[in-house]
Short mmCIF file of N, CA, C and O in Angstrom, two decimals:
data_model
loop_
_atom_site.label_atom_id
_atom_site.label_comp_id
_atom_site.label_asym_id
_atom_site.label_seq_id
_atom_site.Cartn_x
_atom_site.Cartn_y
_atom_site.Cartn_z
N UNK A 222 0.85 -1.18 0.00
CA UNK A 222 0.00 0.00 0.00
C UNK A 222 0.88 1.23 0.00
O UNK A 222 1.67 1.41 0.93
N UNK A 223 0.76 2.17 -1.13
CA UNK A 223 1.11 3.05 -0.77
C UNK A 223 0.79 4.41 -0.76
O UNK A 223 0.50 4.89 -1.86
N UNK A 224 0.76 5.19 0.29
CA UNK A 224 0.17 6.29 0.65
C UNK A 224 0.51 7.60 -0.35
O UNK A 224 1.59 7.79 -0.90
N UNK A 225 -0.65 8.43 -0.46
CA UNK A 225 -0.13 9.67 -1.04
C UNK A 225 0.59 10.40 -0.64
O UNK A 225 0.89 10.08 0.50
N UNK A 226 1.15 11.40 -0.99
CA UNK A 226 1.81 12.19 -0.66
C UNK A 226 1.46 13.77 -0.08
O UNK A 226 1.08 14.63 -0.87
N UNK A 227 1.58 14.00 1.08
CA UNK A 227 0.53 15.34 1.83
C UNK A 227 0.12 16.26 1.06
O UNK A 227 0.86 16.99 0.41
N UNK A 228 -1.21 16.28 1.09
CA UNK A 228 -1.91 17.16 0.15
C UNK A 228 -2.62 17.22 -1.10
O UNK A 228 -3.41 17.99 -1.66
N UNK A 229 -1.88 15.81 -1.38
CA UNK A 229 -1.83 15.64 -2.91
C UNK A 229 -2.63 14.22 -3.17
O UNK A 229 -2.18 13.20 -3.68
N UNK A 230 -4.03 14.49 -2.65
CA UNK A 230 -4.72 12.70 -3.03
C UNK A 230 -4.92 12.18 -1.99
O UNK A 230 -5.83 11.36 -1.94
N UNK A 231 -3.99 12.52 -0.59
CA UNK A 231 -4.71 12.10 0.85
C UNK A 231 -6.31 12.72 1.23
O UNK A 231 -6.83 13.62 0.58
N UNK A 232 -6.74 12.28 2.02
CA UNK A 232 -7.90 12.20 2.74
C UNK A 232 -8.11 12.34 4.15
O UNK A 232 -7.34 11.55 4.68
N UNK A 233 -8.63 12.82 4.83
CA UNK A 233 -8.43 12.62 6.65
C UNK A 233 -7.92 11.66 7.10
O UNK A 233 -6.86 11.63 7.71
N UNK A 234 -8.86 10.49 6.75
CA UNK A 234 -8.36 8.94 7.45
C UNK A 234 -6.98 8.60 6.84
O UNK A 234 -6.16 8.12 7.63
N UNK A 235 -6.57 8.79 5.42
CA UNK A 235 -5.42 8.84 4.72
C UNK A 235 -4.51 9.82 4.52
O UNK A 235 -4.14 10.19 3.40
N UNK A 236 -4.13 10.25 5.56
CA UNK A 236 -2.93 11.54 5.15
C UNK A 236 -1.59 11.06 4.68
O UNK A 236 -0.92 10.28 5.35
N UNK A 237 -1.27 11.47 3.67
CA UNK A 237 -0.12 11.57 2.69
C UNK A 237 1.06 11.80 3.95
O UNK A 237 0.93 12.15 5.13
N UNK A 238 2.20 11.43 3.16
CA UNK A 238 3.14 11.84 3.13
C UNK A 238 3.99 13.21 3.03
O UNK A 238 4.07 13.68 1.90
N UNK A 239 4.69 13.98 4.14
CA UNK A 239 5.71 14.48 3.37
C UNK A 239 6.99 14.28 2.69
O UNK A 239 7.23 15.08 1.79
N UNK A 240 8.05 13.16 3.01
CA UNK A 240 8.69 12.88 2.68
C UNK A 240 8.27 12.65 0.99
O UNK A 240 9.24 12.93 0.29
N UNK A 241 7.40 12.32 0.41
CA UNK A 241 6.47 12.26 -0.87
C UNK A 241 6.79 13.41 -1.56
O UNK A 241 7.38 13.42 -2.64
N UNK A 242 6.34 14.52 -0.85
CA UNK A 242 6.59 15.89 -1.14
C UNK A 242 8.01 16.13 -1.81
O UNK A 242 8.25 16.40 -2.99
N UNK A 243 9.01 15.95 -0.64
CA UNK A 243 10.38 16.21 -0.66
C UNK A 243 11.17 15.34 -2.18
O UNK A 243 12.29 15.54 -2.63
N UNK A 244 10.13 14.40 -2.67
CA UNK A 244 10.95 13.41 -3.42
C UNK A 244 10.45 14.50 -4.52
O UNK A 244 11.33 15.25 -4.95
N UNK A 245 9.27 14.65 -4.96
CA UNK A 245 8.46 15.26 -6.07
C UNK A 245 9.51 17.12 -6.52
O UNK A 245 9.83 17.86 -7.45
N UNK A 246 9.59 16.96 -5.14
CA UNK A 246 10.30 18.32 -5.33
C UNK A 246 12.16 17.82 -6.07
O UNK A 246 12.97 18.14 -6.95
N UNK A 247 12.06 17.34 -5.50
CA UNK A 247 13.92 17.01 -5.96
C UNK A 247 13.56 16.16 -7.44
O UNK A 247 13.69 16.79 -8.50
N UNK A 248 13.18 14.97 -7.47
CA UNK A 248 13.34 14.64 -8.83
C UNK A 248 12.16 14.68 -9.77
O UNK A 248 12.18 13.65 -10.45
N UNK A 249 11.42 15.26 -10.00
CA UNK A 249 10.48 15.98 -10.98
C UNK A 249 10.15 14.74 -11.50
O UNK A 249 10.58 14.67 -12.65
N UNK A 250 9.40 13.42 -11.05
CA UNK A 250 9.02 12.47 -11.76
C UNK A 250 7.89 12.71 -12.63
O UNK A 250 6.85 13.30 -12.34
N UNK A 251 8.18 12.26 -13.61
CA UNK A 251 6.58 12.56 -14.64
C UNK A 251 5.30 11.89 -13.92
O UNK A 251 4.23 12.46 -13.72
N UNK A 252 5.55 10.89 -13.67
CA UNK A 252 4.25 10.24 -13.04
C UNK A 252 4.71 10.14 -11.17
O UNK A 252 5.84 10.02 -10.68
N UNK A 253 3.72 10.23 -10.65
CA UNK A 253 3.35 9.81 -9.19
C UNK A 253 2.10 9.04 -9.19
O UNK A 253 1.03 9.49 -9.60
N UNK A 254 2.32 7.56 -8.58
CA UNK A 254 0.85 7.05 -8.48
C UNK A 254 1.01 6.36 -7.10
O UNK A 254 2.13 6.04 -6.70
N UNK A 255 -0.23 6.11 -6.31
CA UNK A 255 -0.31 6.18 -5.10
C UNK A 255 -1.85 5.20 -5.02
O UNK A 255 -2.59 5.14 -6.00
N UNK A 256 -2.10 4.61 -3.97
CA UNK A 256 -3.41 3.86 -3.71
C UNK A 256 -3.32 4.32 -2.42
O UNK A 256 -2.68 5.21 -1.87
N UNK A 257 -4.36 3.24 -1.96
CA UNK A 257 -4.48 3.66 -0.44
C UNK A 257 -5.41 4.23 -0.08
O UNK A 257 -5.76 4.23 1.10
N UNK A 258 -6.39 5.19 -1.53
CA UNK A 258 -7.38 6.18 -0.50
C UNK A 258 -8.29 5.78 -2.07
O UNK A 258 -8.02 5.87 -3.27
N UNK A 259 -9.25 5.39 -1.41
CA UNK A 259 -10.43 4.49 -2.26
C UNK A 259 -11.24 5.84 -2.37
O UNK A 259 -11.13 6.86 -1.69
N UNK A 260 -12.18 5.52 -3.52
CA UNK A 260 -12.97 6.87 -4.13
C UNK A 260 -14.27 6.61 -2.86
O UNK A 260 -14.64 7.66 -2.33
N UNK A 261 -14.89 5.41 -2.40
CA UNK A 261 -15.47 5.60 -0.70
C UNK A 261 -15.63 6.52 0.18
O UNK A 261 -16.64 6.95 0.75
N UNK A 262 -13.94 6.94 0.26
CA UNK A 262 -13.57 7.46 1.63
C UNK A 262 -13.96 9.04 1.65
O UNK A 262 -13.88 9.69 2.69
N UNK A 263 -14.42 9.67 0.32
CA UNK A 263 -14.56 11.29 0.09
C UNK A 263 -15.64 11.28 -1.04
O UNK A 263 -15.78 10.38 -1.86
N UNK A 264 -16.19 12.13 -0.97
CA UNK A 264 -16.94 12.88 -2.07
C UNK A 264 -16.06 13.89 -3.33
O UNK A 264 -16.46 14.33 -4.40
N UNK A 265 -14.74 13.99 -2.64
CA UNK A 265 -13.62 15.15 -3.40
C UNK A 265 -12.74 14.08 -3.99
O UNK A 265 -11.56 14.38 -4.17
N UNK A 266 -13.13 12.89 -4.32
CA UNK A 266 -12.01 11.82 -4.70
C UNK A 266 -11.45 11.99 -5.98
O UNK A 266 -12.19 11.63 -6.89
N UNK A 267 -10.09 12.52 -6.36
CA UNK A 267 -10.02 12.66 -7.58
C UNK A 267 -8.44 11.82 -7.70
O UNK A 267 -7.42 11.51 -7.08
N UNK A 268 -9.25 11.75 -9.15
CA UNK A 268 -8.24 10.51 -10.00
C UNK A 268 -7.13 11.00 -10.20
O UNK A 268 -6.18 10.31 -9.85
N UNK A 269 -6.88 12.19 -10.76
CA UNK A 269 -5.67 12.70 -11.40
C UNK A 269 -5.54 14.14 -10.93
O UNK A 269 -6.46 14.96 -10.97
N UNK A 270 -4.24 14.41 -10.46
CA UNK A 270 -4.00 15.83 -9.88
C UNK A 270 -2.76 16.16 -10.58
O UNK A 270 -2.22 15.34 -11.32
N UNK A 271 -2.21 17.53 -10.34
CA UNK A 271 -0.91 17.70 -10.92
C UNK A 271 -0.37 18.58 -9.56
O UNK A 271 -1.04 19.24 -8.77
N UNK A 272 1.43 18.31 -9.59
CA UNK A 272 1.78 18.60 -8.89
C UNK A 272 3.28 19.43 -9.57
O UNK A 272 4.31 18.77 -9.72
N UNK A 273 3.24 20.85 -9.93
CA UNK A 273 4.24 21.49 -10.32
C UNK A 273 4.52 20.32 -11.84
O UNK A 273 3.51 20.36 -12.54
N UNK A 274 5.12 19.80 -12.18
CA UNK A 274 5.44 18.89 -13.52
C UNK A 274 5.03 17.78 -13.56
O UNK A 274 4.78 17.23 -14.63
N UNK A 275 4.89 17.20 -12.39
CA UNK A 275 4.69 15.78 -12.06
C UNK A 275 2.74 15.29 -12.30
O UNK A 275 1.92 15.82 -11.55
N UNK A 276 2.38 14.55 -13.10
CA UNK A 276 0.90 14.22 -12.70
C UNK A 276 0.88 13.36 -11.89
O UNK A 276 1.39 12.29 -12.20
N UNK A 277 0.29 13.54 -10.62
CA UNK A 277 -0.51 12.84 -9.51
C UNK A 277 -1.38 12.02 -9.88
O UNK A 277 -2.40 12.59 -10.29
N UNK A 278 -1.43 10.53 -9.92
CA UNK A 278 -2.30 9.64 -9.82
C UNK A 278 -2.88 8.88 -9.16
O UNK A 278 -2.05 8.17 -8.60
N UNK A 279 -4.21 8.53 -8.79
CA UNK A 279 -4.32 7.81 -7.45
C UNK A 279 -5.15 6.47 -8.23
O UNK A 279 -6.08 6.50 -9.04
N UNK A 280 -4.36 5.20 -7.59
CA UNK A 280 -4.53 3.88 -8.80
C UNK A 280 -5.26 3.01 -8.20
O UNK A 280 -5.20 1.82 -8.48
N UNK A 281 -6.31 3.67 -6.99
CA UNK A 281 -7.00 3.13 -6.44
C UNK A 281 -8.24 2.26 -7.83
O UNK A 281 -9.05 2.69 -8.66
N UNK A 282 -7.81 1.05 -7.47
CA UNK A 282 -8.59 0.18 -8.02
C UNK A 282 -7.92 -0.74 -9.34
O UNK A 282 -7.55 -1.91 -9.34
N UNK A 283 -7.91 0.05 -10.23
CA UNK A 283 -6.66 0.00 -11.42
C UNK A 283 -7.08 1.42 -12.52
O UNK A 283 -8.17 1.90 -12.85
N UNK A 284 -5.78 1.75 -12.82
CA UNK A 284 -5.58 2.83 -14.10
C UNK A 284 -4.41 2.14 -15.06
O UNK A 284 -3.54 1.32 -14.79
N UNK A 285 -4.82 2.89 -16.45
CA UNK A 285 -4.34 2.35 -17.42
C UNK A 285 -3.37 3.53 -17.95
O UNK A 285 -3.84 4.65 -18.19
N UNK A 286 -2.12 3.27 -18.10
CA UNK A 286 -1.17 5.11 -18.33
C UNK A 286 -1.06 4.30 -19.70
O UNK A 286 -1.00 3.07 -19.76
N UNK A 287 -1.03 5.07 -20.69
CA UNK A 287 -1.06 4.84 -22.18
C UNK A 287 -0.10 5.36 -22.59
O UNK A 287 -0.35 6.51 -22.95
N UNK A 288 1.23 5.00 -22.75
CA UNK A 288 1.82 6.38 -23.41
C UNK A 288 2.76 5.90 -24.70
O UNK A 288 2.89 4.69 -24.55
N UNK A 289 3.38 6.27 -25.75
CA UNK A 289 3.80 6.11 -26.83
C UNK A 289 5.42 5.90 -26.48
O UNK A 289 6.12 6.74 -25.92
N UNK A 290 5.80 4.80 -26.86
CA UNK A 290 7.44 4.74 -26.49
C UNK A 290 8.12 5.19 -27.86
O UNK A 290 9.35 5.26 -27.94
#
């Protein structure tokens, strides 16, 4: 399981990470994906966020990243 990162896709019962934070900030990953906080737990449940460069994903359940190599 792994948790979001603070702010970014956590929930009350699920609070993120900062150390999450600290990584996003240093290496600018294109993708972040995270489970842990089921679309259940909120009415504000969102799938896809962005964070400065990085898109935030939350893979609660399963997601499909499509991308062209």
């Amino acid at each position: 399981r792994l948790a979001a990162a603070r702010g970014l896709g956590d929930v009350y019962k699920r609070q993120g990470f900062d150390a999450f934070v600290d990584i996003l900030d240093e290496y600018q990953p294109k993708y972040f994906i995270h489970g842990h906080v089921h679309k259940s737990y909120s009415n504000g449940f969102k799938r896809e966020d962005k964070y400065k460069t990085t898109v935030v994903i939350n893979g609660y359940d399963r997601y499909i990243i499509d991308v062209d190599i």
